Amino acid sequence: MLQRVWRRLLLVQRKFYFSTSSTNGTRIEDNVTSASSFTYKPVRKLIVGLGNTGDKFTNTRHNIGFIVAQYFLKMYASQVTGRQLQLQHEANNHGNVARFQVTYQQQQQNVADKKYVYPVDDLVNRSSKRAKERTLKEGVPHDQVNVALLLPTTYMNCSGTAVRAFMQSHQWRLKKNPLALNRQDELLVITDDVALPFGECRFKAKGGPGGQNGIRDIIKCVGTERFARLRIGVGAPHWFVGGNTGAPSGTALNKFVLGRFNGDEQAVMPDLLRYTNELLRLYLHRGVALATTYGNSMDLQRYLKQYDASHTTRQ
């Protein structure tokens, strides 16, 4: 009895095999191979730099998000794309926007500044020989990324209006877990942070506004706290600190963040911008989890010392 059942199963399987091979011209094994080699579309990532528009806010501490985003567009994105990318104002999105696609380890001469050629290897590959060998063997999670760079023109406290308009017009679908390495859309907001010393950068995968009004408005308009942030320290000095919180408040805080960088800070700014470029590059291709691991365990001085990356050594 069991032998009869087994023979019938073999006969049915053989008929199914030949029927599929005769109609499609390929075997079942070939179909399985082609399905497993399916290529996903590049992930979409929206990078938002926060700041205030107008000449009186140019080069102020509160506009560090604008400064970092514009430098990234000019010095990194233009290099890897081979095009001199420009921000274009889009009234329907309430901001200045640039769109481009970046590919991992694509090195071309920088059209914006020919004296500065970006290194092929990122911070992970340059950290150890083993890490580089692993990358060469396994690749990176996001080898190609469709990037949209948005600088809201709604002023800092209304930044959420621009972010919501862009996400709605482009049908942006944020992933539920920002740390996941899937192909859903992502959002990264670059903002200043008075609680961090000047030049210190920290990634944050999700969470509350932390006293930043621009982040607070984005959370309100988007309806979720599940988006990443890159916080750039603008370090309040001790003579601005008030109360027991260790951070300036009220009029003193507004005066400080809306003030321009002093001479010492301006001297360090080129190194800081190169450092933020490295961090953003890490985020684009390896995700916020690995960017947090490397970025939050390093500061500007350690980066300059470990990678000999100071602009003064290049002159």
PDB file of C-alpha atoms in Angstrom:
ATOM      1  CA  MET A   1       0.000   0.000   0.000  1.00  0.00           C
ATOM      2  CA  LEU A   2       2.764   2.432   0.930  1.00  0.00           C
ATOM      3  CA  GLN A   3       4.665   1.564  -2.215  1.00  0.00           C
ATOM      4  CA  ARG A   4       1.646   2.468  -4.380  1.00  0.00           C
ATOM      5  CA  VAL A   5       1.274   5.842  -2.671  1.00  0.00           C
ATOM      6  CA  TRP A   6       4.982   6.545  -3.100  1.00  0.00           C
ATOM      7  CA  ARG A   7       4.872   5.667  -6.810  1.00  0.00           C
ATOM      8  CA  ARG A   8       1.909   7.975  -7.371  1.00  0.00           C
ATOM      9  CA  LEU A   9       3.725  10.840  -5.657  1.00  0.00           C
ATOM     10  CA  LEU A  10       6.777  10.313  -7.862  1.00  0.00           C
ATOM     11  CA  LEU A  11       4.574  10.242 -10.971  1.00  0.00           C
ATOM     12  CA  VAL A  12       2.800  13.477 -10.038  1.00  0.00           C
ATOM     13  CA  GLN A  13       6.120  15.189  -9.298  1.00  0.00           C
ATOM     14  CA  ARG A  14       7.561  14.056 -12.642  1.00  0.00           C
ATOM     15  CA  LYS A  15       4.526  15.333 -14.570  1.00  0.00           C
ATOM     16  CA  PHE A  16       4.724  18.694 -12.811  1.00  0.00           C
ATOM     17  CA  TYR A  17       8.434  18.981 -13.594  1.00  0.00           C
ATOM     18  CA  PHE A  18       8.072  18.311 -17.321  1.00  0.00           C
ATOM     19  CA  SER A  19       4.971  20.483 -17.667  1.00  0.00           C
ATOM     20  CA  THR A  20       6.765  23.507 -16.218  1.00  0.00           C
ATOM     21  CA  SER A  21       9.925  22.903 -18.238  1.00  0.00           C
ATOM     22  CA  SER A  22       8.011  22.524 -21.506  1.00  0.00           C
ATOM     23  CA  THR A  23       5.864  25.626 -21.065  1.00  0.00           C
ATOM     24  CA  ASN A  24       8.492  28.002 -19.708  1.00  0.00           C
ATOM     25  CA  GLY A  25      11.601  26.539 -21.277  1.00  0.00           C
ATOM     26  CA  THR A  26      13.345  26.551 -17.890  1.00  0.00           C
ATOM     27  CA  ARG A  27      13.641  24.134 -15.045  1.00  0.00           C
ATOM     28  CA  ILE A  28      12.261  24.626 -11.562  1.00  0.00           C
ATOM     29  CA  GLU A  29      15.774  25.062 -10.202  1.00  0.00           C
ATOM     30  CA  ASP A  30      16.340  27.947 -12.623  1.00  0.00           C
ATOM     31  CA  ASN A  31      13.199  29.690 -11.401  1.00  0.00           C
ATOM     32  CA  VAL A  32      14.329  29.398  -7.793  1.00  0.00           C
ATOM     33  CA  THR A  33      17.728  30.876  -8.629  1.00  0.00           C
ATOM     34  CA  SER A  34      16.260  33.861 -10.454  1.00  0.00           C
ATOM     35  CA  ALA A  35      13.875  34.585  -7.586  1.00  0.00           C
ATOM     36  CA  SER A  36      16.661  34.550  -5.004  1.00  0.00           C
ATOM     37  CA  SER A  37      18.747  37.029  -7.029  1.00  0.00           C
ATOM     38  CA  PHE A  38      16.003  39.670  -7.057  1.00  0.00           C
ATOM     39  CA  THR A  39      17.425  43.177  -6.679  1.00  0.00           C
ATOM     40  CA  TYR A  40      15.586  45.605  -4.422  1.00  0.00           C
ATOM     41  CA  LYS A  41      15.177  49.253  -5.288  1.00  0.00           C
ATOM     42  CA  PRO A  42      17.545  51.644  -3.473  1.00  0.00           C
ATOM     43  CA  VAL A  43      16.306  52.838  -0.103  1.00  0.00           C
ATOM     44  CA  ARG A  44      15.094  56.445   0.196  1.00  0.00           C
ATOM     45  CA  LYS A  45      16.517  58.671   2.927  1.00  0.00           C
ATOM     46  CA  LEU A  46      15.383  62.199   3.715  1.00  0.00           C
ATOM     47  CA  ILE A  47      17.983  64.400   5.444  1.00  0.00           C
ATOM     48  CA  VAL A  48      16.619  67.590   7.006  1.00  0.00           C
ATOM     49  CA  GLY A  49      18.922  70.378   8.159  1.00  0.00           C
ATOM     50  CA  LEU A  50      17.315  72.712  10.687  1.00  0.00           C
ATOM     51  CA  GLY A  51      17.890  76.450  10.831  1.00  0.00           C
ATOM     52  CA  ASN A  52      16.425  79.903  10.253  1.00  0.00           C
ATOM     53  CA  THR A  53      16.364  81.726   6.929  1.00  0.00           C
ATOM     54  CA  GLY A  54      17.643  85.270   6.495  1.00  0.00           C
ATOM     55  CA  ASP A  55      20.988  87.054   6.531  1.00  0.00           C
ATOM     56  CA  LYS A  56      20.811  87.875  10.228  1.00  0.00           C
ATOM     57  CA  PHE A  57      20.821  84.139  11.045  1.00  0.00           C
ATOM     58  CA  THR A  58      23.732  83.231   8.763  1.00  0.00           C
ATOM     59  CA  ASN A  59      26.562  81.365  10.538  1.00  0.00           C
ATOM     60  CA  THR A  60      24.736  81.333  13.864  1.00  0.00           C
ATOM     61  CA  ARG A  61      24.873  78.372  16.223  1.00  0.00           C
ATOM     62  CA  HIS A  62      21.178  77.631  15.715  1.00  0.00           C
ATOM     63  CA  ASN A  63      21.861  77.215  11.975  1.00  0.00           C
ATOM     64  CA  ILE A  64      24.459  74.463  12.305  1.00  0.00           C
ATOM     65  CA  GLY A  65      21.945  72.083  10.681  1.00  0.00           C
ATOM     66  CA  PHE A  66      21.887  74.271   7.564  1.00  0.00           C
ATOM     67  CA  ILE A  67      25.677  74.560   7.526  1.00  0.00           C
ATOM     68  CA  VAL A  68      26.309  70.817   7.854  1.00  0.00           C
ATOM     69  CA  ALA A  69      23.702  69.892   5.216  1.00  0.00           C
ATOM     70  CA  GLN A  70      24.978  72.440   2.686  1.00  0.00           C
ATOM     71  CA  TYR A  71      28.574  71.334   3.174  1.00  0.00           C
ATOM     72  CA  PHE A  72      27.565  67.697   2.732  1.00  0.00           C
ATOM     73  CA  LEU A  73      25.842  68.553  -0.546  1.00  0.00           C
ATOM     74  CA  LYS A  74      28.789  70.575  -1.826  1.00  0.00           C
ATOM     75  CA  MET A  75      31.750  68.510  -0.668  1.00  0.00           C
ATOM     76  CA  TYR A  76      30.526  64.901  -0.654  1.00  0.00           C
ATOM     77  CA  ALA A  77      27.386  64.499  -2.759  1.00  0.00           C
ATOM     78  CA  SER A  78      28.836  66.539  -5.618  1.00  0.00           C
ATOM     79  CA  GLN A  79      31.970  64.411  -5.542  1.00  0.00           C
ATOM     80  CA  VAL A  80      30.353  60.969  -5.681  1.00  0.00           C
ATOM     81  CA  THR A  81      27.769  62.004  -8.278  1.00  0.00           C
ATOM     82  CA  GLY A  82      30.202  63.935 -10.468  1.00  0.00           C
ATOM     83  CA  ARG A  83      27.732  66.830 -10.648  1.00  0.00           C
ATOM     84  CA  GLN A  84      27.704  70.220  -8.975  1.00  0.00           C
ATOM     85  CA  LEU A  85      24.457  69.809  -7.067  1.00  0.00           C
ATOM     86  CA  GLN A  86      22.392  72.824  -6.092  1.00  0.00           C
ATOM     87  CA  LEU A  87      19.462  73.403  -3.761  1.00  0.00           C
ATOM     88  CA  GLN A  88      16.234  74.431  -5.484  1.00  0.00           C
ATOM     89  CA  HIS A  89      13.391  76.207  -3.722  1.00  0.00           C
ATOM     90  CA  GLU A  90      10.096  74.295  -3.811  1.00  0.00           C
ATOM     91  CA  ALA A  91       7.157  76.303  -2.523  1.00  0.00           C
ATOM     92  CA  ASN A  92       4.894  73.263  -2.151  1.00  0.00           C
ATOM     93  CA  ASN A  93       7.464  71.645   0.161  1.00  0.00           C
ATOM     94  CA  HIS A  94       8.187  74.884   2.077  1.00  0.00           C
ATOM     95  CA  GLY A  95      11.928  74.588   1.671  1.00  0.00           C
ATOM     96  CA  ASN A  96      15.040  74.231  -0.473  1.00  0.00           C
ATOM     97  CA  VAL A  97      15.487  70.712  -1.839  1.00  0.00           C
ATOM     98  CA  ALA A  98      18.188  68.691  -3.606  1.00  0.00           C
ATOM     99  CA  ARG A  99      17.769  65.109  -4.845  1.00  0.00           C
ATOM    100  CA  PHE A 100      20.542  62.718  -5.826  1.00  0.00           C
ATOM    101  CA  GLN A 101      21.671  59.097  -5.651  1.00  0.00           C
ATOM    102  CA  VAL A 102      24.920  58.077  -3.977  1.00  0.00           C
ATOM    103  CA  THR A 103      26.762  54.794  -4.474  1.00  0.00           C
ATOM    104  CA  TYR A 104      29.107  53.310  -1.911  1.00  0.00           C
ATOM    105  CA  GLN A 105      32.849  53.650  -2.646  1.00  0.00           C
ATOM    106  CA  GLN A 106      32.348  55.648  -5.798  1.00  0.00           C
ATOM    107  CA  GLN A 107      35.221  58.134  -5.827  1.00  0.00           C
ATOM    108  CA  GLN A 108      35.443  60.983  -8.292  1.00  0.00           C
ATOM    109  CA  GLN A 109      37.257  64.291  -8.305  1.00  0.00           C
ATOM    110  CA  ASN A 110      35.392  66.884  -6.293  1.00  0.00           C
ATOM    111  CA  VAL A 111      34.043  69.490  -8.679  1.00  0.00           C
ATOM    112  CA  ALA A 112      33.502  71.971  -5.857  1.00  0.00           C
ATOM    113  CA  ASP A 113      37.016  71.863  -4.385  1.00  0.00           C
ATOM    114  CA  LYS A 114      39.674  69.995  -6.369  1.00  0.00           C
ATOM    115  CA  LYS A 115      42.113  70.223  -3.461  1.00  0.00           C
ATOM    116  CA  TYR A 116      39.977  67.894  -1.376  1.00  0.00           C
ATOM    117  CA  VAL A 117      39.375  64.337  -2.578  1.00  0.00           C
ATOM    118  CA  TYR A 118      37.226  62.269  -0.281  1.00  0.00           C
ATOM    119  CA  PRO A 119      38.744  58.976   0.984  1.00  0.00           C
ATOM    120  CA  VAL A 120      37.320  55.815  -0.564  1.00  0.00           C
ATOM    121  CA  ASP A 121      37.074  53.969   2.758  1.00  0.00           C
ATOM    122  CA  ASP A 122      34.646  55.094   5.436  1.00  0.00           C
ATOM    123  CA  LEU A 123      35.229  55.123   9.201  1.00  0.00           C
ATOM    124  CA  VAL A 124      34.407  51.419   9.535  1.00  0.00           C
ATOM    125  CA  ASN A 125      36.893  50.264   6.907  1.00  0.00           C
ATOM    126  CA  ARG A 126      39.581  52.570   8.234  1.00  0.00           C
ATOM    127  CA  SER A 127      39.101  51.320  11.794  1.00  0.00           C
ATOM    128  CA  SER A 128      40.742  47.922  11.169  1.00  0.00           C
ATOM    129  CA  LYS A 129      41.968  45.606   8.439  1.00  0.00           C
ATOM    130  CA  ARG A 130      39.459  42.948   9.462  1.00  0.00           C
ATOM    131  CA  ALA A 131      36.556  45.382   9.125  1.00  0.00           C
ATOM    132  CA  LYS A 132      37.641  46.316   5.610  1.00  0.00           C
ATOM    133  CA  GLU A 133      37.989  42.669   4.580  1.00  0.00           C
ATOM    134  CA  ARG A 134      34.508  41.962   5.897  1.00  0.00           C
ATOM    135  CA  THR A 135      33.075  44.877   3.928  1.00  0.00           C
ATOM    136  CA  LEU A 136      34.774  43.692   0.743  1.00  0.00           C
ATOM    137  CA  LYS A 137      33.313  40.234   1.299  1.00  0.00           C
ATOM    138  CA  GLU A 138      29.791  41.082   2.475  1.00  0.00           C
ATOM    139  CA  GLY A 139      29.256  44.610   1.164  1.00  0.00           C
ATOM    140  CA  VAL A 140      27.208  47.270   2.958  1.00  0.00           C
ATOM    141  CA  PRO A 141      23.478  47.212   3.793  1.00  0.00           C
ATOM    142  CA  HIS A 142      22.650  50.117   1.479  1.00  0.00           C
ATOM    143  CA  ASP A 143      25.078  50.281  -1.434  1.00  0.00           C
ATOM    144  CA  GLN A 144      22.836  52.670  -3.372  1.00  0.00           C
ATOM    145  CA  VAL A 145      20.749  55.326  -1.651  1.00  0.00           C
ATOM    146  CA  ASN A 146      18.269  57.824  -3.062  1.00  0.00           C
ATOM    147  CA  VAL A 147      18.811  60.946  -0.977  1.00  0.00           C
ATOM    148  CA  ALA A 148      16.598  63.995  -0.591  1.00  0.00           C
ATOM    149  CA  LEU A 149      18.118  66.974   1.215  1.00  0.00           C
ATOM    150  CA  LEU A 150      15.612  69.428   2.690  1.00  0.00           C
ATOM    151  CA  LEU A 151      16.293  72.806   4.298  1.00  0.00           C
ATOM    152  CA  PRO A 152      12.970  74.208   5.566  1.00  0.00           C
ATOM    153  CA  THR A 153      12.306  77.904   4.948  1.00  0.00           C
ATOM    154  CA  THR A 154       9.585  78.049   7.603  1.00  0.00           C
ATOM    155  CA  TYR A 155      11.935  79.076  10.433  1.00  0.00           C
ATOM    156  CA  MET A 156      13.086  76.660  13.102  1.00  0.00           C
ATOM    157  CA  ASN A 157       9.935  76.432  15.220  1.00  0.00           C
ATOM    158  CA  CYS A 158       7.749  75.508  12.214  1.00  0.00           C
ATOM    159  CA  SER A 159      10.084  72.989  10.564  1.00  0.00           C
ATOM    160  CA  GLY A 160       7.475  70.245  10.825  1.00  0.00           C
ATOM    161  CA  THR A 161       5.331  71.937   8.178  1.00  0.00           C
ATOM    162  CA  ALA A 162       8.031  71.461   5.539  1.00  0.00           C
ATOM    163  CA  VAL A 163       8.840  67.894   6.590  1.00  0.00           C
ATOM    164  CA  ARG A 164       5.178  66.866   6.553  1.00  0.00           C
ATOM    165  CA  ALA A 165       4.580  68.474   3.147  1.00  0.00           C
ATOM    166  CA  PHE A 166       7.569  66.680   1.627  1.00  0.00           C
ATOM    167  CA  MET A 167       6.642  63.307   3.105  1.00  0.00           C
ATOM    168  CA  GLN A 168       3.050  63.592   1.920  1.00  0.00           C
ATOM    169  CA  SER A 169       3.962  64.681  -1.617  1.00  0.00           C
ATOM    170  CA  HIS A 170       6.491  61.845  -1.966  1.00  0.00           C
ATOM    171  CA  GLN A 171       4.423  59.228  -0.096  1.00  0.00           C
ATOM    172  CA  TRP A 172       7.198  58.761   2.431  1.00  0.00           C
ATOM    173  CA  ARG A 173       6.631  55.665   4.555  1.00  0.00           C
ATOM    174  CA  LEU A 174       8.796  55.727   7.672  1.00  0.00           C
ATOM    175  CA  LYS A 175       9.980  52.416   9.060  1.00  0.00           C
ATOM    176  CA  LYS A 176       8.589  51.460  12.457  1.00  0.00           C
ATOM    177  CA  ASN A 177      12.050  50.726  13.830  1.00  0.00           C
ATOM    178  CA  PRO A 178      14.709  53.254  12.708  1.00  0.00           C
ATOM    179  CA  LEU A 179      17.447  50.756  13.649  1.00  0.00           C
ATOM    180  CA  ALA A 180      16.175  48.125  11.197  1.00  0.00           C
ATOM    181  CA  LEU A 181      18.072  47.565   7.934  1.00  0.00           C
ATOM    182  CA  ASN A 182      15.063  47.100   5.676  1.00  0.00           C
ATOM    183  CA  ARG A 183      14.132  49.002   2.527  1.00  0.00           C
ATOM    184  CA  GLN A 184      11.543  51.327   4.000  1.00  0.00           C
ATOM    185  CA  ASP A 185      12.000  55.095   3.949  1.00  0.00           C
ATOM    186  CA  GLU A 186      14.057  56.904   6.579  1.00  0.00           C
ATOM    187  CA  LEU A 187      14.280  60.395   8.052  1.00  0.00           C
ATOM    188  CA  LEU A 188      17.345  62.018   9.633  1.00  0.00           C
ATOM    189  CA  VAL A 189      17.224  65.496  11.179  1.00  0.00           C
ATOM    190  CA  ILE A 190      20.429  67.503  11.744  1.00  0.00           C
ATOM    191  CA  THR A 191      20.121  69.925  14.630  1.00  0.00           C
ATOM    192  CA  ASP A 192      22.115  71.906  17.185  1.00  0.00           C
ATOM    193  CA  ASP A 193      22.395  70.840  20.826  1.00  0.00           C
ATOM    194  CA  VAL A 194      23.468  73.203  23.620  1.00  0.00           C
ATOM    195  CA  ALA A 195      23.916  70.281  26.027  1.00  0.00           C
ATOM    196  CA  LEU A 196      26.860  68.913  24.010  1.00  0.00           C
ATOM    197  CA  PRO A 197      30.312  70.543  23.914  1.00  0.00           C
ATOM    198  CA  PHE A 198      31.198  72.308  20.694  1.00  0.00           C
ATOM    199  CA  GLY A 199      32.216  69.824  18.002  1.00  0.00           C
ATOM    200  CA  GLU A 200      30.760  66.759  19.698  1.00  0.00           C
ATOM    201  CA  CYS A 201      28.289  64.858  17.500  1.00  0.00           C
ATOM    202  CA  ARG A 202      25.779  62.261  18.634  1.00  0.00           C
ATOM    203  CA  PHE A 203      23.285  60.106  16.751  1.00  0.00           C
ATOM    204  CA  LYS A 204      19.906  59.333  18.268  1.00  0.00           C
ATOM    205  CA  ALA A 205      17.628  56.740  16.676  1.00  0.00           C
ATOM    206  CA  LYS A 206      14.363  58.064  18.148  1.00  0.00           C
ATOM    207  CA  GLY A 207      12.914  59.826  21.178  1.00  0.00           C
ATOM    208  CA  GLY A 208      11.549  63.126  22.419  1.00  0.00           C
ATOM    209  CA  PRO A 209      12.528  66.661  21.357  1.00  0.00           C
ATOM    210  CA  GLY A 210      15.027  67.223  24.171  1.00  0.00           C
ATOM    211  CA  GLY A 211      14.133  70.910  24.372  1.00  0.00           C
ATOM    212  CA  GLN A 212      14.669  71.537  20.640  1.00  0.00           C
ATOM    213  CA  ASN A 213      11.655  73.379  19.203  1.00  0.00           C
ATOM    214  CA  GLY A 214      12.337  72.300  15.630  1.00  0.00           C
ATOM    215  CA  ILE A 215      12.331  68.622  16.610  1.00  0.00           C
ATOM    216  CA  ARG A 216       9.207  69.195  18.703  1.00  0.00           C
ATOM    217  CA  ASP A 217       7.324  70.618  15.713  1.00  0.00           C
ATOM    218  CA  ILE A 218       8.449  67.773  13.437  1.00  0.00           C
ATOM    219  CA  ILE A 219       7.185  65.208  15.952  1.00  0.00           C
ATOM    220  CA  LYS A 220       3.875  67.074  16.129  1.00  0.00           C
ATOM    221  CA  CYS A 221       3.409  67.314  12.350  1.00  0.00           C
ATOM    222  CA  VAL A 222       4.712  63.872  11.395  1.00  0.00           C
ATOM    223  CA  GLY A 223       2.944  62.164  14.283  1.00  0.00           C
ATOM    224  CA  THR A 224       5.823  59.992  15.461  1.00  0.00           C
ATOM    225  CA  GLU A 225       9.124  60.121  17.339  1.00  0.00           C
ATOM    226  CA  ARG A 226      10.538  57.234  15.301  1.00  0.00           C
ATOM    227  CA  PHE A 227      13.108  59.091  13.232  1.00  0.00           C
ATOM    228  CA  ALA A 228      16.855  59.551  13.614  1.00  0.00           C
ATOM    229  CA  ARG A 229      18.699  62.730  14.614  1.00  0.00           C
ATOM    230  CA  LEU A 230      22.281  63.906  14.334  1.00  0.00           C
ATOM    231  CA  ARG A 231      22.893  66.348  17.170  1.00  0.00           C
ATOM    232  CA  ILE A 232      25.771  68.787  16.704  1.00  0.00           C
ATOM    233  CA  GLY A 233      27.137  70.251  19.928  1.00  0.00           C
ATOM    234  CA  VAL A 234      27.330  74.037  20.131  1.00  0.00           C
ATOM    235  CA  GLY A 235      28.405  73.919  23.808  1.00  0.00           C
ATOM    236  CA  ALA A 236      27.051  76.637  26.073  1.00  0.00           C
ATOM    237  CA  PRO A 237      29.924  78.250  28.053  1.00  0.00           C
ATOM    238  CA  HIS A 238      29.917  78.242  31.849  1.00  0.00           C
ATOM    239  CA  TRP A 239      28.944  81.907  32.135  1.00  0.00           C
ATOM    240  CA  PHE A 240      25.663  81.186  30.308  1.00  0.00           C
ATOM    241  CA  VAL A 241      24.752  78.283  32.553  1.00  0.00           C
ATOM    242  CA  GLY A 242      21.891  78.979  34.933  1.00  0.00           C
ATOM    243  CA  GLY A 243      20.092  77.047  37.653  1.00  0.00           C
ATOM    244  CA  ASN A 244      20.729  73.400  38.437  1.00  0.00           C
ATOM    245  CA  THR A 245      20.100  72.060  34.936  1.00  0.00           C
ATOM    246  CA  GLY A 246      23.591  72.796  33.653  1.00  0.00           C
ATOM    247  CA  ALA A 247      22.213  74.446  30.510  1.00  0.00           C
ATOM    248  CA  PRO A 248      21.275  78.049  29.693  1.00  0.00           C
ATOM    249  CA  SER A 249      17.629  79.026  29.747  1.00  0.00           C
ATOM    250  CA  GLY A 250      15.308  81.854  28.778  1.00  0.00           C
ATOM    251  CA  THR A 251      16.794  85.000  27.270  1.00  0.00           C
ATOM    252  CA  ALA A 252      20.359  83.813  27.823  1.00  0.00           C
ATOM    253  CA  LEU A 253      19.717  80.664  25.785  1.00  0.00           C
ATOM    254  CA  ASN A 254      18.145  82.566  22.885  1.00  0.00           C
ATOM    255  CA  LYS A 255      21.010  85.036  22.844  1.00  0.00           C
ATOM    256  CA  PHE A 256      23.562  82.248  22.807  1.00  0.00           C
ATOM    257  CA  VAL A 257      22.096  80.013  20.077  1.00  0.00           C
ATOM    258  CA  LEU A 258      21.255  82.984  17.839  1.00  0.00           C
ATOM    259  CA  GLY A 259      24.784  84.322  18.212  1.00  0.00           C
ATOM    260  CA  ARG A 260      27.548  83.699  15.690  1.00  0.00           C
ATOM    261  CA  PHE A 261      30.480  81.371  16.220  1.00  0.00           C
ATOM    262  CA  ASN A 262      33.494  82.945  17.891  1.00  0.00           C
ATOM    263  CA  GLY A 263      37.004  82.975  16.434  1.00  0.00           C
ATOM    264  CA  ASP A 264      38.125  79.691  17.981  1.00  0.00           C
ATOM    265  CA  GLU A 265      34.983  77.906  16.809  1.00  0.00           C
ATOM    266  CA  GLN A 266      35.334  79.261  13.277  1.00  0.00           C
ATOM    267  CA  ALA A 267      38.924  77.987  13.156  1.00  0.00           C
ATOM    268  CA  VAL A 268      37.763  74.462  14.026  1.00  0.00           C
ATOM    269  CA  MET A 269      34.723  74.558  11.709  1.00  0.00           C
ATOM    270  CA  PRO A 270      36.441  73.058   8.589  1.00  0.00           C
ATOM    271  CA  ASP A 271      37.500  69.998  10.599  1.00  0.00           C
ATOM    272  CA  LEU A 272      34.052  69.697  12.159  1.00  0.00           C
ATOM    273  CA  LEU A 273      32.351  69.753   8.759  1.00  0.00           C
ATOM    274  CA  ARG A 274      34.640  67.035   7.413  1.00  0.00           C
ATOM    275  CA  TYR A 275      33.826  64.986  10.488  1.00  0.00           C
ATOM    276  CA  THR A 276      30.066  65.398   9.995  1.00  0.00           C
ATOM    277  CA  ASN A 277      30.502  64.369   6.350  1.00  0.00           C
ATOM    278  CA  GLU A 278      32.069  61.124   7.542  1.00  0.00           C
ATOM    279  CA  LEU A 279      29.174  60.522   9.934  1.00  0.00           C
ATOM    280  CA  LEU A 280      26.501  61.224   7.320  1.00  0.00           C
ATOM    281  CA  ARG A 281      28.262  58.957   4.847  1.00  0.00           C
ATOM    282  CA  LEU A 282      28.295  56.225   7.485  1.00  0.00           C
ATOM    283  CA  TYR A 283      24.575  56.696   8.130  1.00  0.00           C
ATOM    284  CA  LEU A 284      23.616  56.571   4.448  1.00  0.00           C
ATOM    285  CA  HIS A 285      25.288  53.273   3.607  1.00  0.00           C
ATOM    286  CA  ARG A 286      25.430  51.395   6.923  1.00  0.00           C
ATOM    287  CA  GLY A 287      22.346  52.596   8.803  1.00  0.00           C
ATOM    288  CA  VAL A 288      21.766  54.523  11.993  1.00  0.00           C
ATOM    289  CA  ALA A 289      22.690  51.614  14.300  1.00  0.00           C
ATOM    290  CA  LEU A 290      26.286  51.325  13.078  1.00  0.00           C
ATOM    291  CA  ALA A 291      26.571  55.093  12.706  1.00  0.00           C
ATOM    292  CA  THR A 292      25.585  55.399  16.360  1.00  0.00           C
ATOM    293  CA  THR A 293      28.147  52.788  17.397  1.00  0.00           C
ATOM    294  CA  TYR A 294      31.029  54.554  15.680  1.00  0.00           C
ATOM    295  CA  GLY A 295      29.868  58.160  15.922  1.00  0.00           C
ATOM    296  CA  ASN A 296      28.837  58.160  19.575  1.00  0.00           C
ATOM    297  CA  SER A 297      32.088  56.511  20.675  1.00  0.00           C
ATOM    298  CA  MET A 298      34.211  59.193  19.014  1.00  0.00           C
ATOM    299  CA  ASP A 299      34.630  62.947  19.195  1.00  0.00           C
ATOM    300  CA  LEU A 300      36.218  65.505  16.898  1.00  0.00           C
ATOM    301  CA  GLN A 301      39.651  65.467  18.526  1.00  0.00           C
ATOM    302  CA  ARG A 302      39.869  61.688  18.458  1.00  0.00           C
ATOM    303  CA  TYR A 303      38.769  61.658  14.832  1.00  0.00           C
ATOM    304  CA  LEU A 304      41.463  64.151  13.857  1.00  0.00           C
ATOM    305  CA  LYS A 305      44.134  62.282  15.802  1.00  0.00           C
ATOM    306  CA  GLN A 306      43.175  58.784  14.676  1.00  0.00           C
ATOM    307  CA  TYR A 307      42.675  59.552  10.978  1.00  0.00           C
ATOM    308  CA  ASP A 308      45.018  62.543  10.599  1.00  0.00           C
ATOM    309  CA  ALA A 309      42.095  64.322   8.969  1.00  0.00           C
ATOM    310  CA  SER A 310      42.740  67.943   9.923  1.00  0.00           C
ATOM    311  CA  HIS A 311      42.517  70.396   7.036  1.00  0.00           C
ATOM    312  CA  THR A 312      45.813  71.925   8.189  1.00  0.00           C
ATOM    313  CA  THR A 313      47.645  68.690   7.314  1.00  0.00           C
ATOM    314  CA  ARG A 314      46.285  68.863   3.766  1.00  0.00           C
ATOM    315  CA  GLN A 315      47.588  72.334   3.017  1.00  0.00           C
TER     316      GLN A 315
END
